[in-house]
């Protein structure tokens, strides 16, 4: 593929795109410094707010009686008869009436499309003096049991239990069966719902029984373990390859801190303090008491970005932004603050978005009364990055556009000048090889001007040389004829003195034959020169082409008695304007060429036909085929294929005959071409001439 100068310059201008790329990489590297700045800002805000709340114990003296329960209360009727843990529902039938199905409206987590056949359940609760009994009738289209080779407890279908003990602490349990039958609960870590190591809680027992639609699970929990609140959730896994949880449906949203711990009635004074001193867009503040219950909350993590038509582009270049508020408070990051140590840490909310949290203890009489948490997402950093990239993009776009336009204008002007120079160089020499002009290009004082002047100097030298070559033929012809005449007269005198029987007579004949051939060469050398001079001065006249061709054919039959000629001439008069003598000379050259290359006993066909306003004269012979690479060069000067023919059969030739044919055809406004004969080995020479509207006299 060949590229133009403009294309190359345009490709070169694309290197300017490295400037915004370097700026983009710099903006991304700047994220580290922005994170440090954001950490410092949150730490300062946290310290300031915590210092305002220090030594104010009255703000934290709350009891459970002052709270509101935002979740549905657990209704556990007293059982009139004991429950056997056998997985059957006979003992529960009287309590099943009117029980709702926990399905889509109770989903805590779901991946993909949800189907009620995939996971839903009914839930029944009862108690006696010592135990809380539970029945779960679960519809599950794929029951997956625990693989004991896996240490994690969340890789199979299981029941999650969250209990608030009488001491107000929250305990997390899971029931994970390896097969249907008797099951026990595992006590998992508070900081990780699914720990790799867990302790078996033998006091929480149950029976897992598989059914056609899923399974039934009966569970017994000692009432001594249960305080004011308890929550349950069923987790469903549908495939055994990765064993990822697909759906979780719960009786209360146990994954939400707003339901695991009591959400206190907001302490208006605390909320007013943190709202007035620390609230800002994209920042969230929490105040927790020693029981890790929320006393006050202010602000949202979500932060709106300035409207821009390039936001979609920024989302591709930068990490996706936080589009919804996270409700997660990681217990691990606040435990340190409850022990009196302030800490700041980042955690990843999803694959691309991070949240920074700064937790600070609130002191009263050298005791930690609570924790202040200041949170902010990475959206603030992204806003700064977007603003920087926007400025960089806009300025680069302007500079790139200006430079590209200037380069294209320069390349276009350069390309136009080169095209003009190329056209002038091509037209400086006509199709006959003559130089028509020696002044090409511009006179600009640059490299292209120097190139044009070099072309002009070269053309002047070529013109001088061509003039010398064109005059050489006539000069040689004039200079050689005199010595040839002297040699011929001397041979004639010598021939008269010798008898025919003399042994020297044969040498005289050979010398005369050589002189004859030399005279033929001189004649043909000067013939082309004379024709060129004649074409400059000959006057055009109307004539009828058919008559000229017909009379020439009659003459050829006399000149070449051993050659058969066939003529196919149109009967329609064909009027041309030009020189009939030159047309006859052209036909002589074509016929002589056809005769020299024709096979014996093969006819030469002369065909004249009219097509529209053009007449076609064809000379067809059978003999030698034309080489493909020579079909266009045959009409050039000094080009001949006669070395391929028996030279003793012909007079000497210089390759000027077909060159003269082309000169005559061009003079009459036509063109000539040579093709191979498709019917037999040989050639077809076609002369196409325009028909004149002038009638011949």
XYZ file of C-alpha atoms in Angstrom:
697
model
C 0.000 0.000 0.000
C 1.365 3.397 -1.059
C 0.736 6.335 1.243
C 0.496 9.898 -0.018
C 2.397 12.739 1.617
C -0.793 14.001 3.243
C -1.464 10.562 4.718
C 2.070 10.352 6.050
C 1.868 13.819 7.583
C -1.517 12.951 9.105
C -0.051 9.774 10.606
C 2.880 11.790 11.870
C 0.494 14.251 13.531
C -1.004 11.367 15.481
C 2.176 11.335 17.526
C 0.713 14.412 19.236
C -1.684 12.037 20.947
C 1.219 10.939 23.126
C 0.849 14.282 24.936
C -2.644 13.575 26.367
C -1.607 9.970 27.023
C 1.329 11.144 29.133
C -1.007 13.567 30.890
C -3.504 10.769 31.483
C -0.803 8.573 32.996
C 0.297 11.497 35.174
C -3.281 11.985 36.403
C -3.482 8.302 37.279
C -0.179 8.477 39.129
C -1.520 11.525 40.960
C -4.178 9.300 42.551
C -1.699 8.209 45.241
C -1.163 11.796 46.408
C -4.895 12.483 46.288
C -5.520 9.435 48.483
C -3.000 10.676 51.039
C -4.656 14.096 50.998
C -8.101 12.515 51.451
C -6.848 10.394 54.361
C -5.429 13.484 56.067
C -8.677 15.392 55.542
C -10.812 12.591 57.054
C -8.434 12.140 59.988
C -8.538 15.857 60.793
C -12.339 15.920 60.526
C -12.652 12.829 62.728
C -10.329 14.208 65.387
C -12.176 17.525 65.469
C -15.631 15.977 65.780
C -14.488 13.390 68.329
C -12.960 16.146 70.453
C -16.301 17.983 70.407
C -18.096 14.837 71.683
C -15.485 13.996 74.323
C -16.437 14.231 78.003
C -20.160 14.353 77.288
C -21.410 11.043 78.715
C -25.039 12.151 78.811
C -25.189 11.832 75.043
C -24.449 8.094 75.300
C -26.648 7.066 78.235
C -29.360 5.171 76.289
C -31.308 2.018 77.109
C -33.032 -0.535 74.951
C -36.378 0.768 76.178
C -35.639 4.004 74.326
C -35.352 2.207 70.988
C -37.742 1.324 68.236
C -37.716 -2.078 66.545
C -37.982 -1.520 62.803
C -38.313 -5.205 61.933
C -41.165 -7.611 62.360
C -41.388 -9.131 65.862
C -40.880 -12.849 66.224
C -44.205 -14.473 67.235
C -43.411 -17.794 68.944
C -46.592 -19.451 70.396
C -46.299 -21.815 73.337
C -46.405 -25.454 72.184
C -49.059 -27.666 73.798
C -47.179 -30.866 73.064
C -43.527 -31.763 72.589
C -41.845 -31.620 69.165
C -39.785 -34.545 67.909
C -36.935 -33.543 65.608
C -37.766 -35.974 62.777
C -38.257 -33.606 59.792
C -42.012 -34.345 59.571
C -44.781 -31.724 59.669
C -47.522 -33.696 61.422
C -46.835 -31.958 64.724
C -46.802 -28.531 63.053
C -49.988 -28.646 60.955
C -52.062 -26.572 63.350
C -49.417 -23.837 63.261
C -48.940 -23.771 59.482
C -52.273 -22.175 58.712
C -51.951 -18.661 57.361
C -48.154 -18.725 57.267
C -46.778 -16.617 54.426
C -44.124 -17.711 51.982
C -40.753 -16.018 52.135
C -39.786 -15.387 48.535
C -38.851 -12.491 46.283
C -39.876 -9.722 48.679
C -37.506 -11.137 51.326
C -34.438 -11.532 49.106
C -31.230 -10.385 50.734
C -28.913 -11.431 47.924
C -29.491 -12.786 44.449
C -27.374 -13.407 41.365
C -29.121 -13.712 37.989
C -32.850 -14.165 37.525
C -34.883 -15.252 40.530
C -37.386 -18.098 40.414
C -39.614 -19.087 43.324
C -38.958 -22.743 42.457
C -35.247 -22.085 42.946
C -35.651 -20.912 46.554
C -38.604 -20.044 48.798
C -39.753 -21.289 52.179
C -42.367 -21.267 54.907
C -41.283 -20.597 58.466
C -42.979 -21.745 61.714
C -41.786 -20.954 65.254
C -42.861 -22.367 68.619
C -41.448 -22.684 72.115
C -41.795 -24.553 75.368
C -40.229 -23.890 78.727
C -36.677 -24.614 77.606
C -36.367 -24.494 73.804
C -37.316 -22.509 70.765
C -38.441 -24.808 67.927
C -38.358 -23.869 64.268
C -39.608 -25.530 61.097
C -38.426 -24.500 57.633
C -40.261 -25.972 54.625
C -37.933 -25.087 51.777
C -38.585 -25.311 48.058
C -35.221 -25.803 46.309
C -34.793 -27.274 42.837
C -31.135 -28.199 43.523
C -30.126 -29.340 46.997
C -26.351 -29.059 47.412
C -24.700 -30.641 50.488
C -21.392 -29.729 52.020
C -18.170 -31.049 50.486
C -16.004 -31.964 53.467
C -12.876 -31.362 51.397
C -13.726 -27.651 51.432
C -12.980 -25.762 54.620
C -15.411 -22.939 53.958
C -18.927 -23.237 55.343
C -20.647 -21.156 52.670
C -20.147 -23.580 49.792
C -23.437 -25.495 50.117
C -27.082 -24.937 51.017
C -27.308 -23.821 54.651
C -29.294 -21.996 57.320
C -27.931 -18.778 58.834
C -28.921 -17.765 62.373
C -28.212 -14.445 64.091
C -29.042 -14.272 67.825
C -28.808 -11.312 70.139
C -27.859 -12.893 73.447
C -29.091 -11.606 76.811
C -25.739 -9.822 77.175
C -26.662 -7.814 74.050
C -23.934 -9.418 71.955
C -24.680 -10.793 68.541
C -23.826 -14.408 67.734
C -23.739 -15.920 64.292
C -24.459 -19.590 63.579
C -24.777 -21.679 60.427
C -26.258 -25.135 59.930
C -24.466 -26.850 57.045
C -25.397 -30.528 56.449
C -23.110 -33.024 54.781
C -26.164 -35.183 54.033
C -29.775 -35.490 55.112
C -30.194 -36.385 58.770
C -29.138 -35.037 62.159
C -27.365 -31.660 62.071
C -25.665 -29.282 64.486
C -24.835 -25.592 64.226
C -21.431 -23.974 63.844
C -20.545 -20.824 65.754
C -18.711 -18.584 63.294
C -16.601 -15.523 63.953
C -18.309 -12.188 64.403
C -15.881 -10.585 62.001
C -16.443 -13.136 59.240
C -19.756 -14.859 58.689
C -18.024 -17.738 56.889
C -14.788 -18.503 58.713
C -12.471 -21.313 57.674
C -12.529 -22.640 61.234
C -15.637 -22.726 63.392
C -16.742 -24.320 66.652
C -19.653 -26.745 66.770
C -22.572 -25.568 68.877
C -24.037 -28.864 70.091
C -26.884 -27.192 71.946
C -28.377 -26.036 68.633
C -29.634 -29.214 66.975
C -31.825 -30.068 64.018
C -33.078 -32.645 61.509
C -32.615 -32.126 57.759
C -34.955 -34.179 55.565
C -34.980 -34.018 51.771
C -38.330 -33.831 49.936
C -39.486 -33.857 46.313
C -39.651 -30.080 46.214
C -36.552 -29.412 48.334
C -36.128 -30.188 52.039
C -37.515 -29.652 55.526
C -35.430 -28.517 58.461
C -36.442 -28.723 62.125
C -34.223 -26.790 64.547
C -34.141 -26.619 68.340
C -32.421 -23.682 70.132
C -32.148 -23.323 73.928
C -34.033 -20.251 75.120
C -31.084 -19.430 77.349
C -29.110 -18.412 74.256
C -31.720 -15.992 72.976
C -32.103 -12.419 74.106
C -34.463 -9.937 72.506
C -33.810 -10.645 68.856
C -33.213 -13.518 66.495
C -33.089 -13.709 62.708
C -32.873 -16.478 60.125
C -31.932 -16.790 56.459
C -31.739 -19.646 53.944
C -28.799 -19.638 51.498
C -29.109 -21.497 48.192
C -26.366 -22.854 45.930
C -27.329 -24.406 42.581
C -24.052 -25.679 41.121
C -21.174 -27.801 42.401
C -18.331 -26.420 40.267
C -17.744 -23.051 41.935
C -20.354 -23.402 44.718
C -21.122 -19.700 44.826
C -24.201 -18.497 46.681
C -27.001 -17.660 44.249
C -29.803 -16.512 46.558
C -30.275 -15.648 50.221
C -33.793 -15.154 51.637
C -34.208 -14.097 55.264
C -36.874 -13.461 57.846
C -35.046 -10.184 58.680
C -32.288 -8.490 56.691
C -29.501 -9.899 58.834
C -26.776 -8.627 56.537
C -27.821 -5.065 57.399
C -26.599 -3.412 60.557
C -29.836 -1.503 60.802
C -31.560 -4.822 61.673
C -28.836 -6.817 63.421
C -28.379 -4.219 66.121
C -31.036 -1.942 67.527
C -31.195 1.324 65.621
C -31.619 3.867 68.385
C -33.855 6.848 68.200
C -31.547 9.428 66.650
C -29.907 11.597 69.281
C -30.772 14.960 67.850
C -27.972 16.774 69.636
C -25.307 14.440 68.269
C -26.790 14.617 64.786
C -26.867 18.405 64.960
C -23.227 18.528 66.013
C -21.897 16.214 63.299
C -24.131 17.759 60.636
C -22.987 21.292 61.380
C -19.285 20.517 61.760
C -18.542 17.601 59.486
C -21.208 17.182 56.829
C -20.220 17.706 53.213
C -21.215 16.218 49.895
C -20.000 12.661 49.424
C -19.086 12.200 53.113
C -20.899 10.075 55.694
C -20.548 10.148 59.473
C -21.561 7.563 62.083
C -21.616 7.701 65.865
C -21.770 4.325 67.650
C -22.050 3.515 71.334
C -20.092 0.817 73.166
C -22.653 -1.811 72.068
C -21.914 -0.822 68.486
C -25.380 0.622 68.040
C -25.913 3.588 65.781
C -26.643 6.762 67.728
C -26.443 9.185 64.831
C -25.845 9.133 61.118
C -25.368 11.970 58.645
C -24.554 12.333 54.950
C -24.317 10.002 51.966
C -21.397 8.476 50.159
C -22.933 9.022 46.771
C -21.666 12.155 45.089
C -23.009 13.625 41.882
C -20.515 14.362 39.172
C -20.625 17.610 37.186
C -22.570 17.078 33.985
C -20.363 16.504 30.974
C -20.908 14.953 27.579
C -17.639 13.110 28.097
C -18.690 11.293 31.281
C -19.020 8.062 29.290
C -15.427 8.492 28.080
C -14.209 9.219 31.599
C -15.900 6.048 32.831
C -13.802 4.071 30.338
C -10.546 5.809 31.249
C -11.065 5.866 35.018
C -12.488 3.431 37.529
C -16.302 3.334 37.740
C -17.797 5.604 40.372
C -19.965 4.820 43.374
C -23.576 5.023 42.202
C -25.367 3.949 45.382
C -24.818 4.289 49.106
C -23.117 1.458 50.940
C -24.726 0.473 54.231
C -21.815 -1.663 55.395
C -19.845 -0.893 58.529
C -17.030 -3.368 58.948
C -16.730 -4.359 62.596
C -13.034 -5.035 62.192
C -12.217 -1.449 61.337
C -14.018 -0.040 64.426
C -12.839 -2.577 67.000
C -9.505 -0.819 67.196
C -11.254 2.471 67.937
C -13.262 0.839 70.741
C -9.932 -0.084 72.306
C -8.889 3.567 72.144
C -6.815 3.534 68.963
C -7.812 5.752 66.059
C -7.294 4.159 62.650
C -7.820 4.955 58.992
C -8.084 2.311 56.328
C -9.298 1.708 52.784
C -11.587 -1.092 51.783
C -12.926 -2.067 48.395
C -16.673 -1.804 47.976
C -16.624 -3.466 44.564
C -14.096 -4.220 41.883
C -13.332 -0.580 41.133
C -14.663 1.629 43.944
C -12.992 2.083 47.319
C -14.173 3.673 50.546
C -11.888 5.237 53.128
C -13.001 5.143 56.752
C -11.460 6.949 59.666
C -12.598 5.723 63.129
C -11.865 7.777 66.260
C -12.685 6.918 69.891
C -14.913 9.220 71.936
C -13.598 9.508 75.494
C -15.267 10.239 78.811
C -13.311 9.971 82.053
C -10.580 7.959 80.321
C -13.102 5.434 79.038
C -14.273 4.927 75.479
C -17.924 5.868 75.323
C -18.321 5.432 71.604
C -16.746 5.723 68.171
C -16.996 8.400 65.489
C -16.587 7.100 61.941
C -15.979 9.392 58.962
C -16.360 7.767 55.542
C -15.835 8.971 52.006
C -15.646 7.146 48.706
C -13.041 7.531 45.965
C -15.528 9.633 43.986
C -13.882 12.809 45.237
C -10.569 11.689 43.774
C -12.285 10.821 40.533
C -13.871 14.267 40.330
C -10.433 15.865 40.609
C -9.077 13.430 38.035
C -11.958 14.133 35.670
C -11.461 17.867 35.999
C -7.747 17.490 35.252
C -8.370 15.175 32.321
C -11.112 17.476 31.000
C -8.727 20.442 30.937
C -5.992 18.314 29.408
C -8.374 16.868 26.828
C -9.814 20.238 25.822
C -6.456 21.930 25.470
C -4.920 18.989 23.670
C -7.900 18.819 21.315
C -7.481 22.489 20.417
C -3.719 22.183 19.923
C -4.080 18.905 18.035
C -6.740 20.393 15.733
C -4.666 23.499 14.983
C -1.458 21.534 14.362
C -3.279 18.929 12.260
C -4.923 21.603 10.102
C -1.598 23.385 9.613
C 0.145 20.126 8.740
C -2.619 19.161 6.323
C -2.479 22.593 4.642
C 1.278 22.303 4.342
C 1.072 18.713 3.095
C -1.679 19.643 0.620
C 0.383 22.506 -0.795
C 3.427 20.249 -0.961
C 1.413 17.496 -2.626
C -0.112 19.911 -5.170
C 3.298 21.274 -6.098
C 4.656 17.758 -6.547
C 1.638 16.744 -8.624
C 2.133 19.802 -10.851
C 5.826 19.003 -11.181
C 5.009 15.372 -11.982
C 2.457 16.403 -14.627
C 4.865 18.873 -16.229
C 7.626 16.257 -16.257
C 5.318 13.729 -17.925
C 4.104 16.161 -20.583
C 7.578 17.532 -21.280
C 8.179 14.501 -23.520
C 5.491 13.496 -26.005
C 4.571 9.970 -26.969
C 7.116 10.072 -29.813
C 9.932 10.789 -27.420
C 10.350 14.445 -28.400
C 10.902 17.089 -25.753
C 8.140 19.686 -25.940
C 9.422 22.071 -23.264
C 12.474 22.495 -21.099
C 11.030 24.837 -18.456
C 9.024 23.007 -15.791
C 8.172 23.559 -12.139
C 8.271 26.718 -10.082
C 11.087 29.042 -9.225
C 10.603 28.734 -5.438
C 13.800 28.774 -3.408
C 13.259 25.416 -1.741
C 13.996 21.765 -2.381
C 11.089 21.325 -4.825
C 12.248 24.401 -6.744
C 15.763 22.919 -6.892
C 14.300 19.652 -8.160
C 12.312 21.507 -10.856
C 15.411 23.408 -11.976
C 17.344 20.128 -12.106
C 14.624 18.654 -14.333
C 14.755 21.725 -16.586
C 18.551 21.485 -16.939
C 18.292 17.773 -17.688
C 15.591 18.373 -20.321
C 17.733 21.046 -22.008
C 20.628 18.618 -22.298
C 18.325 15.869 -23.568
C 16.814 18.251 -26.123
C 20.258 19.181 -27.397
C 21.185 15.534 -27.633
C 17.925 14.619 -29.371
C 18.437 17.476 -31.844
C 21.860 16.091 -32.542
C 20.484 12.573 -33.051
C 17.595 13.774 -35.229
C 20.005 15.659 -37.500
C 22.494 12.820 -37.599
C 20.467 10.733 -40.059
C 20.237 13.488 -42.665
C 23.879 14.452 -42.160
C 25.053 10.850 -42.486
C 22.844 10.378 -45.508
C 24.290 13.480 -47.147
C 27.872 12.713 -46.215
C 27.781 9.025 -47.187
C 26.093 9.411 -50.554
C 29.148 11.098 -52.137
C 31.691 8.372 -51.220
C 29.098 5.735 -52.138
C 28.710 7.334 -55.570
C 32.507 7.344 -55.992
C 32.736 3.673 -55.035
C 29.837 2.786 -57.353
C 31.394 4.602 -60.346
C 34.728 2.969 -59.640
C 33.103 -0.463 -59.560
C 31.309 0.293 -62.837
C 34.603 1.253 -64.521
C 36.338 -1.803 -63.107
C 33.450 -4.001 -64.268
C 33.847 -2.704 -67.860
C 37.513 -3.590 -67.911
C 36.956 -7.149 -66.681
C 35.301 -9.928 -68.604
C 32.384 -11.886 -67.205
C 34.550 -14.987 -66.963
C 37.163 -13.219 -64.853
C 37.674 -14.597 -61.354
C 37.534 -11.066 -59.915
C 34.052 -10.433 -61.330
C 32.335 -12.201 -58.417
C 33.995 -9.828 -55.936
C 32.782 -6.842 -57.910
C 29.206 -8.199 -57.703
C 29.510 -8.686 -53.958
C 30.796 -5.141 -53.540
C 27.924 -3.773 -55.618
C 25.431 -5.790 -53.479
C 26.959 -4.337 -50.321
C 26.707 -0.826 -51.738
C 23.076 -1.464 -52.571
C 22.301 -2.534 -48.993
C 24.230 0.432 -47.615
C 22.285 2.771 -49.890
C 19.009 1.213 -48.650
C 20.012 1.818 -45.037
C 20.854 5.466 -45.780
C 17.561 5.902 -47.609
C 15.533 4.524 -44.710
C 17.453 6.575 -42.177
C 16.541 9.739 -44.001
C 12.999 8.541 -44.786
C 11.735 8.944 -41.204
C 13.326 12.382 -40.924
C 11.755 13.515 -44.167
C 8.369 12.193 -43.021
C 8.537 14.202 -39.807
C 9.337 17.332 -41.847
C 6.538 16.579 -44.313
C 3.992 16.167 -41.507
C 4.766 19.692 -40.342
C 4.014 21.243 -43.736
C 1.555 18.948 -45.520
C -1.881 20.374 -46.257
C -5.009 18.424 -45.366
C -7.548 17.558 -48.016
C -10.718 15.457 -48.005
C -10.495 12.010 -49.604
C -12.344 8.706 -49.692
C -10.440 6.055 -47.793
C -11.982 3.041 -49.575
C -10.638 4.133 -52.940
C -7.132 4.627 -51.563
C -7.124 1.186 -49.921
C -8.588 -0.532 -53.005
C -5.990 0.965 -55.363
C -3.180 0.025 -52.973
C -4.370 -3.600 -52.785
C -4.293 -3.862 -56.579
C -0.705 -2.603 -56.531
C 0.304 -5.085 -53.813
C -0.878 -8.001 -55.909
C 1.567 -6.885 -58.614
C 4.435 -6.121 -56.237
C 4.051 -9.388 -54.292
C 2.953 -11.948 -56.903
C 3.699 -14.903 -54.601
C 1.503 -13.570 -51.798
C -2.269 -13.944 -51.712
C -4.313 -10.932 -50.568
C -7.936 -10.968 -49.445
C -9.830 -7.735 -49.011
C -12.983 -7.192 -46.984
C -13.948 -3.582 -47.610
C -17.099 -1.814 -46.604
C -19.204 -0.455 -49.446
C -20.100 2.633 -47.461
C -18.017 5.653 -48.544
C -15.628 6.698 -45.799
C -14.501 10.293 -45.972
C -11.378 11.435 -44.169
C -9.489 14.691 -44.047
C -5.753 14.412 -44.347
C -3.081 13.254 -46.833
C -4.028 10.230 -49.002
C -0.391 9.789 -50.013
C 0.587 9.388 -46.366
C -2.229 6.857 -45.846
C -0.861 4.887 -48.796
C 2.663 5.091 -47.333
C 1.296 3.874 -43.990
C -0.425 0.944 -45.702
C 2.792 0.138 -47.595
C 4.684 -0.219 -44.320
C 2.006 -2.421 -42.748
C 1.738 -4.682 -45.821
C 5.520 -4.988 -46.131
C 5.712 -5.979 -42.495
C 2.867 -8.518 -42.910
C 4.466 -10.059 -46.004
C 7.843 -10.420 -44.284
C 6.327 -12.288 -41.331
C 3.639 -14.313 -43.129
C 3.764 -18.070 -43.628
C 3.823 -19.346 -47.215
C 0.429 -20.203 -48.718
C -1.334 -18.125 -46.063
C -3.408 -15.161 -47.155
C -3.066 -11.635 -45.837
C -6.466 -10.170 -45.018
C -7.096 -6.450 -45.405
C -10.301 -5.467 -43.638
C -11.962 -2.057 -43.662
C -15.044 -1.472 -41.493
C -16.951 1.456 -40.108
C -18.219 1.698 -36.522
C -19.990 4.909 -35.658
C -17.731 7.856 -36.435
C -14.594 5.697 -36.501
C -13.154 3.566 -39.299
C -11.016 0.523 -38.511
C -8.387 -0.732 -40.978
C -7.068 -4.178 -40.048
C -4.092 -6.057 -41.530
C -4.306 -9.755 -40.548
C -1.631 -12.352 -41.276
C -0.638 -15.839 -40.100
C 2.969 -16.411 -39.181
C 4.813 -15.478 -35.999
C 2.985 -14.447 -32.853
C 3.989 -11.231 -31.138
C 5.643 -11.372 -27.717
C 3.287 -9.825 -25.172
C 5.894 -7.420 -23.835
C 6.637 -6.137 -27.380
C 3.084 -5.336 -28.512
C 3.268 -1.764 -27.210
C 6.934 -1.171 -28.074
C 6.689 -2.187 -31.744
C 5.707 1.348 -32.735
C 8.718 2.951 -31.079
C 11.734 4.095 -33.038
C 14.509 1.549 -33.712
C 12.476 -1.407 -32.412
C 12.334 -4.513 -34.596
C 11.710 -8.250 -34.309
C 13.394 -9.124 -37.603
C 16.293 -10.832 -35.859
C 13.858 -13.670 -35.310
C 13.324 -14.122 -39.071
C 15.679 -15.382 -41.727
C 17.632 -12.205 -42.494
C 18.641 -13.460 -45.918
C 15.010 -13.245 -46.938
C 14.700 -9.500 -46.385
C 16.350 -6.251 -47.068
C 18.022 -4.541 -44.101
C 15.597 -2.931 -41.638
C 16.222 -0.425 -38.864
C 12.901 -0.689 -36.972
C 11.543 2.584 -38.390
C 8.640 1.284 -40.484
C 6.061 0.885 -37.721
C 7.353 4.059 -36.093
C 6.448 5.910 -39.318
C 3.029 4.206 -39.266
C 2.336 5.665 -35.840
C 3.450 9.135 -36.944
C 1.009 9.075 -39.861
C -1.848 7.712 -37.733
C -1.316 10.364 -35.045
C -1.270 13.048 -37.723
C -4.744 11.891 -38.813
C -6.030 11.917 -35.214
C -6.186 8.128 -34.764
C -4.312 5.380 -33.013
C -2.763 2.031 -33.953
C -2.321 -1.166 -31.977
C -0.909 -4.659 -32.513
C -2.505 -7.891 -31.213
C -1.959 -11.591 -31.713
C -4.225 -13.367 -34.184
C -6.697 -15.537 -32.218
C -7.381 -17.803 -35.252
C -3.780 -18.772 -36.048
C -0.246 -17.802 -35.025
C 0.208 -14.343 -36.403
C -0.683 -10.724 -35.782
C -3.474 -8.210 -36.293
C -2.573 -4.556 -36.805
C -5.542 -2.250 -36.296
C -5.572 1.404 -37.397
C -8.475 3.454 -36.029
C -9.171 6.838 -37.672
C -11.923 9.403 -37.068
C -14.348 9.974 -39.952
C -14.603 13.512 -41.327
C -17.903 15.240 -42.129
C -16.324 16.891 -45.196
C -17.182 15.139 -48.473
C -14.317 14.336 -50.855
C -14.518 15.922 -54.335
